[in-house]
Coordinates of C-alpha atoms in Angstrom, one line a residue:
M13 CA 212.1 254.8 82.5
T14 CA 211.6 258.5 82.2
D15 CA 208.4 257.9 80.9
G16 CA 208.3 256.7 82.0
A17 CA 209.1 257.3 77.6
G18 CA 211.4 260.3 76.8
G19 CA 211.5 259.3 79.8
S20 CA 210.4 258.0 81.9
G21 CA 208.2 258.2 81.5
G22 CA 209.2 259.3 78.2
S23 CA 211.9 257.0 77.6
G24 CA 214.5 256.2 80.1
G25 CA 215.3 255.4 83.7
S26 CA 213.2 255.1 86.6
P27 CA 209.8 256.7 86.8
G28 CA 210.3 257.4 90.4
G29 CA 207.8 260.3 91.6
G30 CA 205.5 257.9 93.3
E31 CA 202.8 260.5 93.6
P32 CA 200.6 261.2 90.8
E33 CA 199.9 264.7 89.5
V34 CA 196.7 266.5 91.0
S35 CA 193.8 265.5 88.7
D36 CA 190.2 266.4 88.9
S37 CA 189.3 262.9 90.0
L38 CA 191.7 262.9 92.8
R39 CA 190.9 266.2 94.0
A40 CA 187.1 265.5 94.0
F41 CA 187.6 262.1 95.9
G42 CA 189.9 264.6 98.5
E43 CA 187.1 266.6 99.0
V44 CA 184.4 264.3 99.5
F45 CA 186.5 262.4 102.1
K46 CA 187.5 265.6 104.0
A47 CA 183.6 266.5 104.1
F48 CA 182.6 263.0 105.5
R49 CA 185.7 263.3 108.2
K50 CA 184.7 266.8 109.2
R51 CA 180.9 265.5 109.4
A52 CA 182.2 262.8 111.9
G53 CA 184.2 265.5 114.0
L54 CA 187.4 263.9 113.5
T55 CA 190.7 265.7 112.9
Q56 CA 193.1 264.1 110.4
E57 CA 195.2 262.8 113.4
E58 CA 192.2 261.2 115.1
F59 CA 191.3 259.6 111.7
A60 CA 195.0 258.5 111.1
E61 CA 194.9 256.5 114.1
L62 CA 191.7 254.8 113.5
V63 CA 192.4 253.7 109.8
P64 CA 195.4 253.2 110.7
Y65 CA 197.4 255.2 108.1
S66 CA 199.9 258.0 108.7
V67 CA 198.6 261.8 109.0
Q68 CA 200.6 262.5 106.1
T69 CA 198.9 260.0 104.0
V70 CA 195.6 261.3 105.0
A71 CA 196.5 264.7 104.4
K72 CA 197.7 263.9 100.9
I73 CA 194.6 261.9 99.8
E74 CA 192.6 265.1 101.0
Q75 CA 194.5 267.2 98.9
G76 CA 194.4 264.8 95.7
R77 CA 197.9 263.9 95.7
R78 CA 197.8 260.2 96.6
F79 CA 195.7 257.5 95.3
P80 CA 193.9 255.8 98.3
Q81 CA 194.3 252.2 98.5
P82 CA 191.5 250.1 98.6
D83 CA 191.8 249.2 102.2
F84 CA 191.9 252.9 103.2
V85 CA 188.8 253.4 101.0
E86 CA 186.9 250.2 102.9
R87 CA 188.0 251.6 106.4
S88 CA 186.9 254.9 105.7
E89 CA 183.5 253.8 104.6
E90 CA 183.1 252.0 108.0
I91 CA 184.6 254.7 110.2
L92 CA 182.7 257.6 108.5
D93 CA 179.6 255.9 107.7
A94 CA 179.8 257.3 104.2
F95 CA 176.7 255.3 102.8
G96 CA 178.9 254.0 99.9
T97 CA 179.9 257.3 98.5
L98 CA 183.8 257.1 98.8
R99 CA 183.6 253.3 97.5
G100 CA 181.6 254.7 94.4
A101 CA 184.0 257.8 94.0
S102 CA 187.0 255.6 94.2
R103 CA 186.0 253.7 91.3
H104 CA 186.3 256.9 89.0
L105 CA 189.8 257.6 90.2
S106 CA 192.0 258.2 87.2
R107 CA 195.4 256.6 87.5
Q108 CA 198.1 255.4 84.9
P109 CA 200.5 253.1 87.0
G110 CA 204.0 252.5 85.6
L111 CA 204.3 256.3 84.2
A112 CA 206.2 258.7 86.3
S113 CA 203.7 261.3 87.8
W114 CA 205.5 264.1 86.0
F115 CA 205.0 262.4 82.6
R116 CA 201.2 261.7 82.8
Q117 CA 200.1 265.0 81.7
W118 CA 202.3 264.8 78.6
A119 CA 201.0 261.1 78.0
K120 CA 197.4 262.5 77.6
F121 CA 198.7 265.0 75.0
E122 CA 200.9 262.1 73.4
A123 CA 197.7 260.0 73.1
E124 CA 195.8 262.6 71.0
A125 CA 198.7 263.8 68.8
V126 CA 198.2 263.9 65.2
S127 CA 202.2 264.5 64.7
L128 CA 204.8 264.1 67.2
N129 CA 208.3 264.8 67.0
T130 CA 210.9 263.5 69.4
Y131 CA 214.6 263.9 69.8
E132 CA 216.6 261.6 72.3
C133 CA 220.4 261.4 73.4
R134 CA 220.0 259.4 76.3
V135 CA 218.1 256.3 75.7
V136 CA 215.8 254.8 72.7
P137 CA 212.2 256.7 73.1
G138 CA 209.8 254.5 75.1
L139 CA 207.6 254.2 71.9
L140 CA 210.4 252.4 70.1
Q141 CA 211.8 250.2 73.1
T142 CA 211.5 246.2 73.4
E143 CA 210.5 244.8 76.5
A144 CA 214.0 243.4 77.3
Y145 CA 215.3 246.9 76.6
A146 CA 213.0 248.6 78.9
R147 CA 213.8 246.0 81.6
A148 CA 217.6 246.8 81.2
V149 CA 217.1 250.5 81.4
S150 CA 215.1 250.1 84.6
F151 CA 217.6 247.9 86.2
S152 CA 220.4 250.3 85.1
V153 CA 218.8 253.4 87.1
P154 CA 219.0 253.4 91.0
P155 CA 216.9 252.9 92.6
L156 CA 216.0 249.5 91.7
P157 CA 212.1 248.7 91.3
N158 CA 210.4 245.9 92.8
E159 CA 208.6 243.2 90.8
Q160 CA 205.2 245.1 90.8
E161 CA 206.8 248.6 89.9
L162 CA 208.8 246.8 87.2
T163 CA 205.6 245.0 85.7
E164 CA 203.8 248.2 85.8
R165 CA 206.5 250.4 84.0
I166 CA 206.9 247.9 81.2
A167 CA 203.2 247.3 80.7
A168 CA 202.7 251.1 80.6
R169 CA 205.6 251.3 78.0
L170 CA 204.3 248.9 75.6
A171 CA 200.5 250.0 76.0
R172 CA 201.8 253.2 74.8
Q173 CA 203.4 251.7 71.6
D174 CA 199.7 251.4 70.3
L175 CA 200.0 255.0 69.3
L176 CA 202.4 253.6 66.4
S177 CA 199.5 251.9 64.7
T178 CA 198.8 252.7 61.2
S179 CA 195.2 251.9 61.7
R180 CA 194.5 254.9 63.8
K181 CA 192.2 257.5 62.1
P182 CA 194.3 259.3 61.0
P183 CA 197.4 257.6 62.0
T184 CA 200.0 259.9 64.1
A185 CA 202.8 261.1 62.0
F186 CA 206.0 260.4 64.0
S187 CA 209.6 261.6 63.6
F188 CA 212.3 260.4 65.8
I189 CA 215.7 261.6 65.9
V190 CA 218.1 259.5 68.1
E191 CA 221.7 259.8 68.8
Q192 CA 223.7 256.8 67.2
A193 CA 225.6 256.8 70.6
V194 CA 222.5 255.5 72.3
L195 CA 222.5 252.6 70.0
E196 CA 226.2 252.0 70.4
R197 CA 226.0 251.8 74.1
H198 CA 224.5 248.3 73.8
T199 CA 222.3 248.7 77.0
G200 CA 221.5 245.3 78.4
G201 CA 224.1 243.3 76.3
E202 CA 224.4 242.1 73.1
A203 CA 221.0 239.9 72.9
V204 CA 219.0 242.8 74.0
T205 CA 220.8 244.8 71.6
R206 CA 220.1 242.5 68.6
E207 CA 216.5 242.2 69.5
L208 CA 216.2 246.0 69.8
F209 CA 217.9 246.5 66.3
D210 CA 215.4 243.8 64.8
H211 CA 212.5 245.8 66.5
L212 CA 213.6 249.3 65.2
L213 CA 214.2 247.7 61.6
D214 CA 210.4 246.3 61.6
V215 CA 208.9 249.4 63.0
V216 CA 210.8 251.6 60.5
E217 CA 210.1 249.4 57.7
R218 CA 206.4 248.6 58.5
H219 CA 205.1 251.8 59.5
W220 CA 204.9 254.5 56.8
N221 CA 203.8 257.1 59.5
V222 CA 207.0 256.8 61.2
E223 CA 210.3 258.6 60.2
F224 CA 213.4 257.7 61.9
Q225 CA 216.8 259.3 61.8
L226 CA 220.5 258.8 63.6
M227 CA 222.3 261.6 64.6
P228 CA 225.7 260.5 63.6
L229 CA 228.3 260.4 66.3
R230 CA 230.5 262.8 64.6
Q231 CA 228.6 266.1 64.4
P232 CA 230.5 269.3 65.0
V233 CA 227.4 271.6 64.8
H234 CA 224.4 270.2 66.9
A235 CA 221.1 272.1 67.5
G236 CA 220.2 269.8 70.3
L237 CA 223.0 270.3 72.8
D238 CA 220.4 271.6 75.3
G239 CA 219.1 268.0 75.7
P240 CA 216.1 266.0 74.7
M241 CA 212.7 267.4 73.4
R242 CA 209.6 266.4 72.2
L243 CA 206.8 268.2 70.2
A244 CA 203.1 267.5 69.9
E245 CA 200.6 268.7 67.7
G246 CA 197.1 268.3 68.9
P247 CA 193.9 267.4 67.1
D248 CA 193.0 271.2 67.1
N249 CA 196.5 272.1 65.5
R250 CA 198.0 273.5 68.6
W251 CA 201.5 272.5 69.3
F252 CA 202.8 271.6 72.9
G253 CA 206.4 271.0 74.2
Y254 CA 208.0 268.7 76.8
S255 CA 211.3 268.5 78.1
E256 CA 212.7 266.2 80.8
G257 CA 215.7 265.9 83.5
Q258 CA 216.5 263.8 86.4
E259 CA 213.3 263.2 88.1
N260 CA 211.4 265.8 86.6
G261 CA 209.6 266.8 83.6
R262 CA 208.1 270.3 82.2
L263 CA 205.3 270.6 79.9
I264 CA 205.9 273.7 77.6
T265 CA 202.9 275.8 76.4
D266 CA 204.6 279.2 75.9
A267 CA 204.3 280.0 72.1
K268 CA 207.7 281.7 71.9
E269 CA 209.2 278.5 73.5
I270 CA 207.5 276.3 71.3
S271 CA 208.7 278.4 68.4
R272 CA 212.4 277.9 69.6
L273 CA 211.9 274.3 70.0
H274 CA 210.7 274.0 66.4
Q275 CA 213.6 276.0 65.3
R276 CA 216.1 273.3 66.7
Y277 CA 214.1 270.4 65.7
A278 CA 214.0 271.5 62.3
K279 CA 217.9 272.4 62.2
M280 CA 218.4 268.8 64.0
R281 CA 216.4 267.1 61.0
S282 CA 219.0 268.7 58.6
Q283 CA 221.9 267.6 60.7
A284 CA 221.0 264.0 61.2
L285 CA 221.3 261.2 58.7
T286 CA 218.6 261.2 56.1
P287 CA 215.8 258.4 56.9
E288 CA 217.2 256.3 54.2
D289 CA 220.8 256.7 55.3
S290 CA 219.6 256.1 59.0
L291 CA 218.1 252.8 57.8
G292 CA 221.2 251.7 56.0
L293 CA 223.4 252.4 59.2
L294 CA 220.8 250.7 61.2
K295 CA 221.3 247.6 58.9
R296 CA 225.0 247.7 59.2
M297 CA 225.0 248.1 62.9
R298 CA 222.9 245.0 63.2
G299 CA 225.0 242.9 60.8
A300 CA 228.1 243.7 63.2
L301 CA 226.4 242.3 66.1

């Protein structure tokens, strides 16, 4: 699920990317761990045999590129006589299981946004998905997740939907533009699609902070042909962009790039059906199921 909801993240398929982006807490843990290893006079290879974990895993933990498992922390405490330091540091590690590694940085901006614009041409955006739809998307895109991975993905997806709440102060202003073709695909089958339509109608009609537009199947001039995009305005009114593809995502901060994305999104808003017409089409599509 590329948000992993864009998409994967963000919205769509498999979060993949089992390793997290380097964060301050992971990097700090790695440095502390390395200091204790060197204090004990052990090389990475020697320590790896004692834990036992692969040398590659030990190296990535030291680099802050892998979350240390609880048994790794406990064994390290014993082997390195770390006085509880590693155990204590591990409790402050930040992670967001269920989100693709490349999506996590964007998720932080998303959580603080005062306004968020999303264009999707692949799947329904993660913030608007149902549990059944998210499950169907996960099973559509190889590799298939195991039970824990699936549970974490869906839990992360549903937790992010709290951002839609009108009780937030102030509520985030959302604009969604979704290709009609995405809904015509009937991902997961008829029952999943009916539930999805009911959910979309409920969100659009109950949330005054959500504007939803459908891009019609026939649109000869289309400003979004370069693919999905997101634009977020932070509390300081600074804008950030995000684009996502197969197994990767890119945070966009350059002012000129942001300007181009704004121009494209504004054009798409004029090309898509109005919110009122989009709601009417949603109702007709639901009635036809």
